[in-house]
């Protein structure tokens, strides 16, 4: 049973009871900016937990949601390494929601995203493990009457060779709990690591996810629980004018129909009844404030803006004069569609409303904001909202909405019906059509070349909506600029004199959201495919030309590019029925280069092989790194080949399920080889960096093969 579901069969524990029950040692550490470790006076103020039970198991409370990226394995490995624990005794649980204890310092709230999980917790969890080890050793030294310096710890066994005494962690845990917490516990030299960076470490969630016992939000059941389905507006910004629920209420199992701010909620005895009832409700919509433009109309507006002057992000030299004096000027216009996240588990969650508070089970990426939102809707203090962070069946950013719209809807559903338990489940159509997409984006690029083929100027204008404007994350904006809108177009690894990057903030009624690798999803494509065309015009090899342009302060970009070229045996794009294309992208602190081999099958690219080199600093779990690169490549490949969200005439979304928004099929998945560069740098992100390079690598190979360059994605649109 998932730890978050213990309250289904046992009394709800208090915070104090949680801390004092069922464990011999609970180590709570508050880590200040200089990593000073301490324990609050009441023992209840950690932002990282290590809990040692009498049976020798070591449980790590993980502050980042597990959505398939490996948080429930990566963080426990850090603790196990410094404790010298045996991997078989390690366990993982999701930490309770408390932003003062479990803050993600990259965001300032408790949350998961931006591939920050491991990098944000790297030192915190190592120090927690080292402190726990030191306390166990101190307890053993006192009990055995031997010097602490003579005690060893290996694979979960504390031992003193001279006296022949030894013990597991569990027998020492209670005594260790009374030992002082070391302020600066000694950490291992990385050369001594046995688990960190090791191969073949089994994921802690692998067995339960394989045998079906892992608990997701959709699995949660409560006594007397009703299932709720939503009828949402068919256009963004529309609201309910009136509704007729008579037909719905005649369906067996439909208990009630209520209007909530986001639409109509249908309450059923089960999922089938709720879904059937939602189909039967007749709603008249007020579309006076709705987005009624088609996506083609929106795209034309954005494309026009990308060819006008915009707010300057960064500039060097005199781009206008450089282009005017260039021997050759190359330009291109790119258009990227709205993209859905399309995770296998649609949005869902359970709320149990009581007079004195509420309990919530959901796969939330930003539980801090969600809990505040729920409290606000219910008129309750956030502290009375108990939240359980569940496994999520994928997300790719979908469960990280800054406005917590799903949490708000869940709270409104409960508020409209009164005390009780409710499971809100989106249909696939709801999940795909309610919005929150990767922003539609236009790029305009120009480059100048002199008579010798040297780049003399580089211009890039990006036009799209801001994801974070008018949200709690607007604090990330500086001088009116949203860095997530154009990231990857700025701070390029290439030495490009006379350059300028500008951003045009567009307005629109379509809700937008972070999508796996955020701005890099479009900037990598625009930059790396345009650069390929410029290098071709200059008569330069795609790999050698990039290496020649690399700035001296970006050796890691060059290193992954050189490695992937070696892996693929690069000697140019190739000849015959297939071609190769290359791209290199730094995102979320990691450096990734990819080469894709492409064939033409019926006018569409078929990718046969992908070589991928990554420098993510210290690779804590190499198997997870490889899996994330492979998954990111497949995710990005499916999107560029097939996917787009389109609004038809009048503003209705035209895609509703996987038949019109297809996933990559297994016969389309290429053979992938991943090489992880050795590094002594701290770990960086791996959940997202595998996605950006695949699109430009494929497009560059396709252009080399066919001479055609898709400036508007996806490939299936016929722009090739």
XYZ file of C-alpha atoms in Angstrom:
720
model
C 0.000 0.000 0.000
C 1.223 3.446 -0.877
C 2.134 5.410 2.286
C -0.227 8.194 1.287
C -3.147 5.763 1.565
C -2.500 4.645 5.147
C -5.358 6.827 6.310
C -7.749 4.567 4.417
C -7.301 1.804 6.968
C -5.709 3.445 10.009
C -6.474 6.528 12.096
C -5.122 9.767 10.664
C -1.793 10.469 12.363
C -0.955 13.851 13.725
C 2.298 15.454 12.628
C 3.713 14.677 16.052
C 2.511 11.102 15.833
C 4.000 10.730 12.390
C 7.361 11.878 13.691
C 7.404 9.752 16.830
C 5.675 6.578 15.718
C 6.968 3.423 14.048
C 10.585 4.529 13.743
C 13.655 4.308 15.891
C 15.362 7.327 14.334
C 13.879 10.187 12.388
C 16.459 12.653 11.234
C 15.081 16.059 10.369
C 17.440 18.546 8.875
C 16.895 22.207 8.165
C 19.617 23.184 5.736
C 20.410 26.865 5.679
C 22.176 28.477 2.704
C 25.582 27.334 3.960
C 24.318 23.802 4.591
C 24.264 24.171 8.369
C 22.325 21.229 9.749
C 20.101 21.382 12.808
C 16.899 19.965 14.255
C 14.006 22.090 15.442
C 13.264 22.002 19.178
C 10.098 19.958 18.736
C 11.749 17.646 16.235
C 9.241 18.558 13.558
C 10.883 21.021 11.211
C 12.892 19.139 8.622
C 13.046 19.827 4.947
C 14.536 16.388 4.426
C 13.766 13.219 6.381
C 15.709 10.075 6.947
C 13.694 7.550 8.927
C 15.241 4.356 10.260
C 12.887 1.621 11.414
C 13.616 -1.247 13.839
C 13.625 -3.690 10.897
C 16.690 -1.885 9.437
C 14.762 -0.264 6.589
C 15.714 3.305 5.786
C 12.925 5.466 4.409
C 13.679 8.693 2.585
C 10.880 11.236 2.326
C 11.128 12.684 -1.162
C 9.982 16.264 -1.676
C 9.613 15.909 -5.468
C 6.676 14.098 -7.042
C 7.517 10.857 -8.824
C 6.160 11.183 -12.364
C 8.429 8.616 -13.967
C 11.614 10.671 -13.873
C 13.185 8.662 -11.042
C 12.960 11.022 -8.050
C 12.012 8.155 -5.731
C 15.242 6.396 -6.663
C 17.723 9.224 -7.200
C 17.216 10.921 -3.838
C 17.377 7.702 -1.771
C 20.627 6.777 -3.544
C 22.201 9.979 -2.224
C 21.174 9.100 1.324
C 22.185 5.449 1.001
C 25.605 6.389 -0.339
C 26.490 8.585 2.619
C 24.969 6.183 5.160
C 26.779 3.200 3.629
C 23.410 1.483 3.576
C 22.582 -1.575 1.531
C 20.329 -0.693 -1.383
C 17.907 -3.489 -0.472
C 16.997 -1.731 2.781
C 16.113 1.603 1.158
C 12.532 2.831 0.788
C 10.961 6.025 -0.560
C 7.841 7.935 0.422
C 6.461 11.235 -0.804
C 7.050 13.979 1.717
C 4.030 15.728 3.210
C 3.120 19.122 1.818
C 4.866 21.817 3.807
C 6.679 24.513 1.839
C 8.597 25.738 4.884
C 10.189 22.304 5.203
C 10.339 20.925 1.682
C 10.975 24.011 -0.413
C 12.464 23.716 -3.872
C 14.991 26.517 -3.677
C 14.868 26.955 -7.455
C 11.212 28.050 -7.188
C 10.790 29.278 -3.630
C 7.871 26.875 -3.122
C 7.478 23.140 -2.763
C 7.365 21.925 -6.302
C 8.781 19.739 -9.042
C 9.766 20.963 -12.490
C 12.499 22.377 -14.643
C 14.523 19.175 -14.166
C 15.575 20.519 -10.761
C 14.737 17.513 -8.589
C 18.136 15.881 -8.242
C 20.240 19.004 -8.601
C 18.147 20.805 -5.974
C 18.450 17.944 -3.481
C 21.969 16.715 -4.191
C 23.797 18.213 -1.218
C 20.744 18.218 1.061
C 20.203 14.475 0.855
C 23.887 13.612 1.019
C 24.226 15.659 4.210
C 21.127 14.020 5.664
C 22.606 10.586 4.989
C 26.007 11.537 6.363
C 24.434 12.933 9.532
C 22.398 9.766 10.063
C 25.530 7.644 9.662
C 27.457 9.754 12.152
C 24.652 9.451 14.712
C 24.492 5.675 14.301
C 28.241 5.438 14.770
C 28.085 7.656 17.852
C 25.364 5.457 19.348
C 27.354 2.287 18.672
C 30.513 3.795 20.148
C 28.679 4.690 23.367
C 26.975 1.301 23.681
C 30.093 -0.728 22.922
C 32.564 1.492 24.767
C 34.878 1.851 21.803
C 36.215 4.900 19.904
C 33.906 6.090 17.136
C 36.899 6.332 14.805
C 37.362 2.554 14.961
C 33.821 1.788 13.834
C 33.045 0.976 10.231
C 29.777 0.970 8.298
C 29.271 -1.151 5.214
C 26.099 -2.285 3.448
C 23.905 -1.427 6.385
C 26.059 -3.050 9.058
C 27.789 -1.050 11.815
C 30.823 -2.961 13.112
C 33.882 -2.778 15.374
C 36.524 -5.236 14.277
C 38.527 -5.167 17.504
C 35.674 -6.249 19.767
C 33.811 -8.265 17.154
C 30.604 -6.354 17.772
C 28.234 -5.452 14.971
C 24.689 -4.269 14.472
C 22.156 -3.345 11.866
C 20.806 0.177 11.737
C 17.498 -0.689 13.380
C 18.920 -1.873 16.716
C 20.871 1.370 17.061
C 18.188 3.705 15.811
C 16.565 4.595 19.132
C 19.895 5.389 20.768
C 21.042 7.277 17.683
C 17.953 9.466 17.902
C 19.318 10.898 21.141
C 22.687 11.813 19.675
C 23.538 15.381 18.630
C 23.037 16.072 14.953
C 26.421 17.012 13.451
C 26.363 20.516 12.034
C 28.773 19.705 9.212
C 28.781 15.936 8.678
C 31.757 14.659 6.723
C 30.867 13.757 3.157
C 32.523 11.102 1.050
C 35.058 11.891 -1.592
C 33.325 11.078 -4.892
C 36.113 8.600 -5.586
C 34.670 6.499 -2.750
C 31.143 6.290 -4.171
C 29.748 2.785 -4.529
C 26.091 3.559 -5.321
C 26.182 7.035 -6.832
C 27.117 6.658 -10.473
C 26.801 2.883 -10.300
C 25.204 0.745 -12.957
C 22.260 -1.601 -12.531
C 20.640 -0.020 -9.477
C 17.012 -1.159 -9.406
C 14.450 1.627 -9.235
C 12.574 1.576 -5.946
C 9.235 1.980 -7.716
C 9.898 -0.614 -10.417
C 8.269 -3.594 -8.712
C 5.072 -1.900 -7.567
C 4.559 -0.211 -10.920
C 5.141 -3.520 -12.666
C 2.769 -5.583 -10.514
C 0.051 -2.934 -10.365
C 0.192 -2.241 -6.647
C 1.538 1.302 -7.040
C -1.133 3.826 -6.144
C -1.981 6.709 -8.460
C -4.636 9.346 -7.882
C -7.007 7.423 -10.113
C -6.687 4.384 -7.812
C -7.800 6.174 -4.638
C -11.131 5.042 -3.201
C -12.938 6.483 -0.167
C -16.049 5.323 1.647
C -19.133 6.868 0.092
C -17.057 8.546 -2.596
C -18.785 10.029 -5.643
C -17.098 10.270 -9.032
C -17.356 13.633 -10.771
C -17.111 14.373 -14.490
C -16.945 17.866 -15.953
C -18.642 19.526 -18.887
C -16.255 22.287 -19.931
C -16.882 25.132 -22.390
C -16.232 24.273 -26.039
C -14.285 27.506 -26.469
C -11.697 29.112 -24.232
C -13.214 31.947 -22.216
C -16.842 30.864 -22.664
C -19.058 30.537 -19.567
C -22.313 28.820 -18.669
C -25.416 30.778 -19.668
C -27.913 28.074 -18.660
C -28.161 24.296 -18.511
C -30.721 21.499 -18.499
C -29.846 18.477 -16.373
C -33.131 16.587 -16.689
C -31.803 13.945 -19.081
C -28.669 13.437 -17.042
C -30.564 12.899 -13.807
C -32.561 10.071 -15.420
C -29.385 8.041 -15.932
C -28.922 5.334 -13.304
C -26.177 6.280 -10.867
C -26.217 10.024 -11.536
C -26.708 11.676 -8.153
C -26.549 15.399 -8.876
C -25.535 18.090 -11.354
C -24.009 21.348 -10.127
C -22.702 24.474 -11.802
C -19.165 25.476 -10.791
C -17.052 28.371 -12.143
C -15.322 26.211 -14.753
C -18.445 24.491 -16.098
C -20.943 21.828 -15.068
C -20.059 19.056 -12.588
C -21.904 15.734 -12.780
C -21.786 13.565 -9.646
C -22.157 9.822 -10.079
C -22.018 6.644 -8.076
C -19.260 5.477 -10.403
C -17.155 6.629 -13.329
C -19.498 5.225 -15.961
C -22.512 7.036 -14.544
C -20.625 10.322 -14.211
C -19.322 10.176 -17.779
C -22.714 9.187 -19.236
C -24.363 11.950 -17.241
C -21.917 14.552 -18.498
C -22.740 13.546 -22.076
C -26.462 14.063 -21.381
C -26.308 17.559 -19.864
C -27.533 20.265 -22.234
C -25.632 23.536 -21.837
C -26.030 26.924 -23.460
C -22.770 28.828 -23.442
C -22.066 32.536 -23.274
C -19.265 33.024 -25.804
C -19.089 36.816 -25.594
C -15.666 36.642 -23.938
C -14.397 33.564 -25.773
C -11.386 33.128 -28.010
C -13.021 32.705 -31.417
C -9.980 32.889 -33.699
C -8.762 29.780 -35.441
C -5.205 28.674 -34.789
C -4.347 29.657 -38.364
C -5.551 33.188 -37.663
C -3.555 33.293 -34.436
C -0.506 31.953 -36.262
C -0.676 34.680 -38.896
C -0.806 37.348 -36.193
C 2.181 35.858 -34.391
C 4.173 35.454 -37.622
C 3.594 39.089 -38.509
C 4.769 40.173 -35.057
C 7.955 38.127 -35.458
C 8.894 40.241 -38.478
C 8.458 43.528 -36.617
C 10.585 45.230 -33.993
C 10.211 43.726 -30.523
C 11.621 44.028 -27.013
C 15.378 43.362 -27.084
C 16.549 40.479 -24.902
C 20.250 40.687 -25.701
C 22.346 42.402 -28.343
C 25.968 42.653 -29.369
C 27.454 44.891 -32.055
C 25.479 46.494 -34.876
C 23.293 43.836 -36.486
C 21.554 46.180 -38.924
C 24.800 47.461 -40.431
C 26.286 43.972 -40.459
C 23.381 42.540 -42.445
C 23.359 45.505 -44.810
C 27.049 45.000 -45.612
C 26.945 41.190 -45.841
C 27.784 39.463 -49.094
C 24.866 37.104 -48.556
C 21.810 37.281 -46.270
C 19.814 34.170 -45.360
C 16.464 34.370 -43.634
C 13.731 32.006 -42.501
C 10.379 32.068 -40.732
C 9.343 29.249 -38.410
C 5.975 28.388 -36.907
C 5.446 25.985 -34.028
C 1.960 24.757 -33.063
C 0.199 24.442 -29.752
C 1.083 21.073 -28.227
C -0.787 19.056 -25.607
C 1.037 17.109 -22.910
C -1.187 14.054 -23.500
C 0.015 12.089 -20.456
C -1.455 8.602 -20.132
C -3.185 9.385 -16.829
C -5.606 12.279 -17.358
C -5.978 14.928 -14.697
C -7.641 13.474 -11.623
C -7.746 13.860 -7.880
C -9.738 13.012 -4.772
C -10.937 15.394 -2.101
C -12.638 14.542 1.169
C -14.329 17.619 2.586
C -15.031 17.873 6.311
C -16.385 20.708 8.416
C -12.949 21.382 9.883
C -10.787 20.895 6.803
C -10.142 18.707 3.803
C -7.910 15.876 2.669
C -6.672 15.658 -0.912
C -5.000 12.922 -2.954
C -3.538 14.135 -6.244
C -0.454 14.112 -8.445
C 0.496 17.746 -7.899
C 3.763 19.227 -9.139
C 3.337 22.466 -7.189
C 1.439 21.445 -4.038
C 2.237 24.694 -2.233
C 0.112 26.750 -4.616
C -2.525 24.038 -4.951
C -3.067 23.844 -1.207
C -3.379 27.627 -0.968
C -5.833 27.583 -3.857
C -7.983 24.874 -2.293
C -7.994 26.679 1.031
C -9.031 29.895 -0.679
C -11.952 28.259 -2.494
C -13.180 26.506 0.639
C -12.605 29.493 2.917
C -10.232 27.460 5.072
C -6.705 27.979 6.290
C -4.221 26.103 4.092
C -2.926 24.373 7.210
C -6.281 22.542 7.480
C -5.842 21.073 3.987
C -3.961 17.772 4.216
C -2.502 16.804 0.859
C -1.099 13.471 -0.279
C 1.175 13.627 -3.298
C 0.485 10.548 -5.385
C 2.325 8.882 -8.221
C 1.329 10.482 -11.517
C 1.027 8.593 -14.779
C 3.103 11.101 -16.689
C 2.921 14.876 -16.714
C 5.526 16.553 -18.957
C 4.549 19.807 -17.225
C 0.756 19.364 -17.316
C 0.462 19.046 -13.526
C 2.456 22.222 -12.901
C -0.144 24.884 -13.626
C 0.738 28.219 -11.997
C -2.953 29.006 -11.497
C -3.733 25.568 -9.994
C -6.881 25.390 -12.114
C -7.445 21.689 -11.449
C -7.000 22.079 -7.688
C -9.456 24.978 -7.762
C -11.965 22.927 -9.718
C -11.590 20.003 -7.318
C -12.299 22.322 -4.390
C -15.312 23.882 -6.136
C -16.712 20.425 -6.855
C -16.584 19.595 -3.144
C -17.867 23.013 -2.072
C -20.879 22.780 -4.383
C -21.948 19.411 -2.968
C -20.975 19.722 0.694
C -19.037 17.424 3.053
C -18.122 14.082 1.551
C -15.580 12.388 -0.703
C -15.326 13.178 -4.411
C -13.082 11.915 -7.201
C -12.797 14.337 -10.111
C -11.649 12.555 -13.272
C -11.186 14.158 -16.671
C -12.112 12.202 -19.730
C -9.381 12.020 -22.342
C -11.339 14.596 -24.322
C -11.498 16.940 -21.317
C -7.809 16.520 -20.699
C -6.869 17.297 -24.278
C -9.375 20.051 -25.027
C -9.428 22.074 -21.821
C -6.218 23.759 -22.844
C -2.873 24.527 -21.194
C -0.690 23.838 -24.191
C 2.876 24.479 -25.286
C 2.543 28.020 -26.684
C 2.130 28.562 -30.399
C 5.349 30.346 -31.398
C 6.756 32.171 -34.411
C 10.467 32.771 -35.081
C 12.060 35.055 -37.659
C 15.794 34.613 -38.250
C 18.342 36.357 -40.431
C 22.043 35.723 -40.833
C 24.716 37.451 -42.862
C 27.795 35.915 -44.482
C 30.872 37.640 -45.843
C 32.596 36.644 -49.065
C 34.626 33.998 -47.222
C 31.582 32.346 -45.649
C 32.066 33.800 -42.181
C 28.955 34.740 -40.212
C 28.736 38.512 -39.905
C 25.398 38.897 -38.150
C 22.630 36.920 -36.438
C 19.066 38.149 -35.837
C 16.290 36.242 -34.068
C 12.819 37.532 -33.179
C 10.489 35.301 -31.138
C 6.744 35.895 -30.811
C 4.541 33.949 -28.396
C 2.432 34.177 -25.267
C 4.040 34.343 -21.835
C 3.393 31.349 -19.623
C 4.208 33.102 -16.369
C 2.812 36.625 -16.831
C -0.052 37.343 -14.412
C 0.720 34.214 -12.369
C 2.560 33.691 -9.063
C 5.666 33.003 -11.162
C 5.646 36.461 -12.751
C 8.454 37.287 -10.316
C 10.712 35.378 -12.721
C 10.184 38.120 -15.296
C 12.684 40.955 -15.447
C 12.189 44.150 -17.421
C 8.974 42.686 -18.821
C 10.726 39.652 -20.296
C 9.646 36.039 -19.783
C 12.843 33.968 -20.001
C 10.904 30.747 -20.594
C 9.509 32.203 -23.831
C 12.841 32.436 -25.635
C 15.312 30.387 -23.554
C 17.726 28.619 -25.850
C 17.770 31.496 -28.329
C 19.917 33.514 -25.961
C 23.366 32.775 -24.566
C 24.230 30.588 -27.537
C 27.432 28.537 -27.476
C 28.461 30.005 -30.806
C 30.637 33.058 -31.376
C 28.255 35.166 -33.451
C 29.301 38.799 -33.879
C 26.645 41.470 -34.373
C 23.716 39.569 -32.921
C 20.328 40.529 -31.522
C 17.537 38.536 -29.907
C 14.112 40.125 -29.403
C 10.827 38.904 -27.966
C 7.287 39.985 -28.828
C 4.823 39.137 -26.064
C 1.571 38.097 -27.699
C -1.890 38.009 -26.185
C -4.451 35.273 -26.652
C -7.263 33.378 -25.013
C -5.661 29.922 -25.271
C -4.222 28.837 -21.891
C -0.529 27.970 -22.200
C 1.811 26.006 -19.985
C 5.282 24.586 -19.649
C 5.754 21.552 -21.904
C 8.665 19.171 -21.586
C 11.787 21.377 -21.971
C 9.646 24.528 -22.252
C 11.154 27.221 -24.525
C 13.913 24.926 -25.742
C 11.282 22.886 -27.612
C 11.073 25.544 -30.300
C 14.275 27.578 -29.904
C 16.506 24.536 -30.382
C 14.741 23.719 -33.628
C 14.896 27.270 -34.969
C 18.513 27.901 -33.975
C 19.990 24.530 -34.911
C 18.213 24.086 -38.253
C 18.854 27.669 -39.318
C 22.508 27.368 -38.351
C 22.721 24.206 -40.451
C 21.440 26.105 -43.474
C 23.880 28.959 -42.863
C 26.788 26.523 -42.567
C 25.738 24.839 -45.816
C 25.626 28.205 -47.568
C 29.135 28.831 -46.268
C 30.326 25.436 -47.505
C 31.002 24.157 -43.982
C 30.447 20.695 -42.510
C 27.624 20.696 -39.909
C 29.819 19.264 -37.140
C 33.116 20.936 -37.982
C 31.333 24.214 -38.660
C 29.713 24.147 -35.228
C 32.962 23.269 -33.489
C 34.728 26.129 -35.232
C 32.078 28.537 -33.929
C 32.133 27.287 -30.335
C 33.036 29.925 -27.765
C 36.068 29.247 -25.622
C 33.962 29.435 -22.462
C 31.646 26.628 -23.674
C 33.923 23.551 -23.773
C 31.177 21.213 -22.556
C 29.037 21.937 -25.627
C 32.024 21.090 -27.814
C 32.743 17.934 -25.826
C 29.301 16.387 -26.297
C 29.337 17.333 -29.972
C 32.708 15.678 -30.461
C 31.563 12.589 -28.556
C 28.355 12.128 -30.549
C 30.264 12.578 -33.817
C 32.621 9.790 -32.743
C 29.695 7.564 -31.784
C 28.015 7.981 -35.165
C 31.248 7.782 -37.135
C 30.425 11.194 -38.595
C 32.094 12.061 -41.883
C 29.309 14.256 -43.177
C 25.541 13.823 -43.624
C 26.142 10.719 -45.736
C 25.048 9.315 -49.083
C 22.453 6.893 -50.431
C 18.982 6.268 -49.020
C 19.620 7.776 -45.592
C 21.194 10.905 -44.183
C 22.343 12.111 -40.798
C 21.623 15.381 -39.048
C 23.125 16.885 -35.906
C 22.113 19.284 -33.139
C 23.607 20.356 -29.814
C 21.599 22.036 -27.060
C 22.266 23.127 -23.502
C 19.123 23.084 -21.371
C 18.447 22.808 -17.642
C 22.170 22.843 -16.956
C 22.894 19.793 -19.122
C 24.655 19.577 -22.472
C 23.212 17.209 -25.066
C 24.246 16.509 -28.660
C 22.356 14.150 -30.943
C 22.783 12.759 -34.419
C 19.752 11.261 -36.135
C 19.808 8.924 -39.144
C 16.756 9.368 -41.357
C 15.160 7.583 -44.305
C 12.296 8.696 -46.566
C 9.265 6.448 -46.173
C 6.299 7.640 -48.152
C 7.204 11.311 -47.923
C 7.735 11.221 -44.162
C 11.010 10.902 -42.284
C 11.621 7.559 -40.628
C 14.330 7.767 -37.975
C 16.340 4.559 -37.812
C 19.042 5.483 -35.296
C 19.854 8.221 -32.841
C 23.170 8.744 -31.137
C 23.049 10.884 -28.002
C 25.858 12.270 -25.842
C 25.069 14.001 -22.563
C 27.058 15.861 -19.942
C 24.776 16.194 -16.935
C 27.495 16.616 -14.369
C 27.757 13.649 -12.031
C 25.330 11.003 -13.266
C 23.872 9.776 -9.974
C 21.827 7.025 -11.631
C 23.194 6.292 -15.113
C 20.354 3.913 -15.972
C 17.820 6.644 -15.235
C 19.827 9.147 -17.299
C 19.760 6.802 -20.290
C 16.054 6.115 -19.820
C 15.293 9.828 -19.688
C 17.290 10.476 -22.852
C 15.487 7.654 -24.643
C 12.104 8.798 -23.369
C 12.809 12.420 -24.225
C 13.846 11.474 -27.745
C 10.678 9.441 -28.281
C 8.513 12.198 -26.818
C 10.032 14.893 -28.997
C 10.053 12.716 -32.108
C 6.351 11.931 -31.839
C 5.537 15.620 -31.457
C 7.484 16.820 -34.493
C 6.220 14.043 -36.742
C 2.527 14.091 -35.902
C 1.253 16.473 -33.283
C -0.451 19.835 -33.128
C -3.456 21.279 -31.365
C -5.539 23.288 -33.795
C -8.498 25.575 -33.284
C -10.993 25.439 -36.109
C -13.168 28.258 -37.337
C -14.829 29.842 -34.318
C -12.128 28.697 -31.905
C -13.054 25.075 -31.113
C -10.202 22.620 -30.466
C -10.219 19.945 -33.167
C -8.191 17.226 -31.421
C -9.857 15.127 -28.729
C -8.014 11.836 -28.273
C -5.063 9.787 -29.443
C -6.720 9.116 -32.797
C -6.326 12.775 -33.766
C -3.329 13.487 -31.533
C -1.270 10.314 -32.050
C 1.569 9.070 -29.918
C 4.767 7.686 -31.449
C 4.212 4.048 -32.393
C 6.703 1.369 -31.430
C 7.642 0.773 -35.074
C 8.593 4.467 -35.289
C 10.921 4.359 -32.296
C 14.544 4.434 -33.443
C 17.438 2.477 -32.055
C 19.117 4.781 -29.530
C 22.649 4.787 -28.181
C 23.424 7.044 -25.219
C 26.859 8.036 -23.975
C 27.203 9.798 -20.617
C 30.312 11.940 -20.326
C 32.203 11.562 -17.078
C 32.120 14.712 -14.985
C 32.938 15.858 -11.472
C 30.469 18.757 -11.704
C 27.328 18.670 -9.571
C 24.333 16.882 -11.122
C 22.110 18.823 -13.505
C 18.754 18.095 -15.157
C 17.976 14.983 -17.190
C 14.164 14.835 -17.320
C 13.880 17.367 -20.134
C 17.240 17.882 -21.941
C 16.831 14.808 -24.148
C 13.866 16.337 -25.982
C 15.139 19.577 -27.617
C 17.919 18.219 -29.887
C 15.923 15.458 -31.578
C 13.701 17.762 -33.652
C 16.487 19.773 -35.309
C 18.659 16.686 -35.754
C 15.857 14.963 -37.666
C 15.011 18.079 -39.692
C 18.661 18.593 -40.633
C 18.916 14.978 -41.768
C 15.677 15.314 -43.725
C 16.907 18.445 -45.489
C 20.171 16.686 -46.345
C 18.172 13.765 -47.752
C 15.399 15.580 -49.642
C 16.513 19.192 -49.921
C 13.306 20.205 -48.110
C 13.196 22.118 -44.839
C 10.025 22.006 -42.712
C 9.576 25.513 -41.349
C 6.187 24.701 -39.893
C 5.687 21.657 -37.689
C 4.592 18.905 -37.514
C 6.013 17.051 -40.515
C 2.601 15.423 -41.039
C 1.123 18.817 -41.894
C 2.720 18.384 -45.296
C 5.186 21.244 -45.004
C 7.978 18.998 -46.204
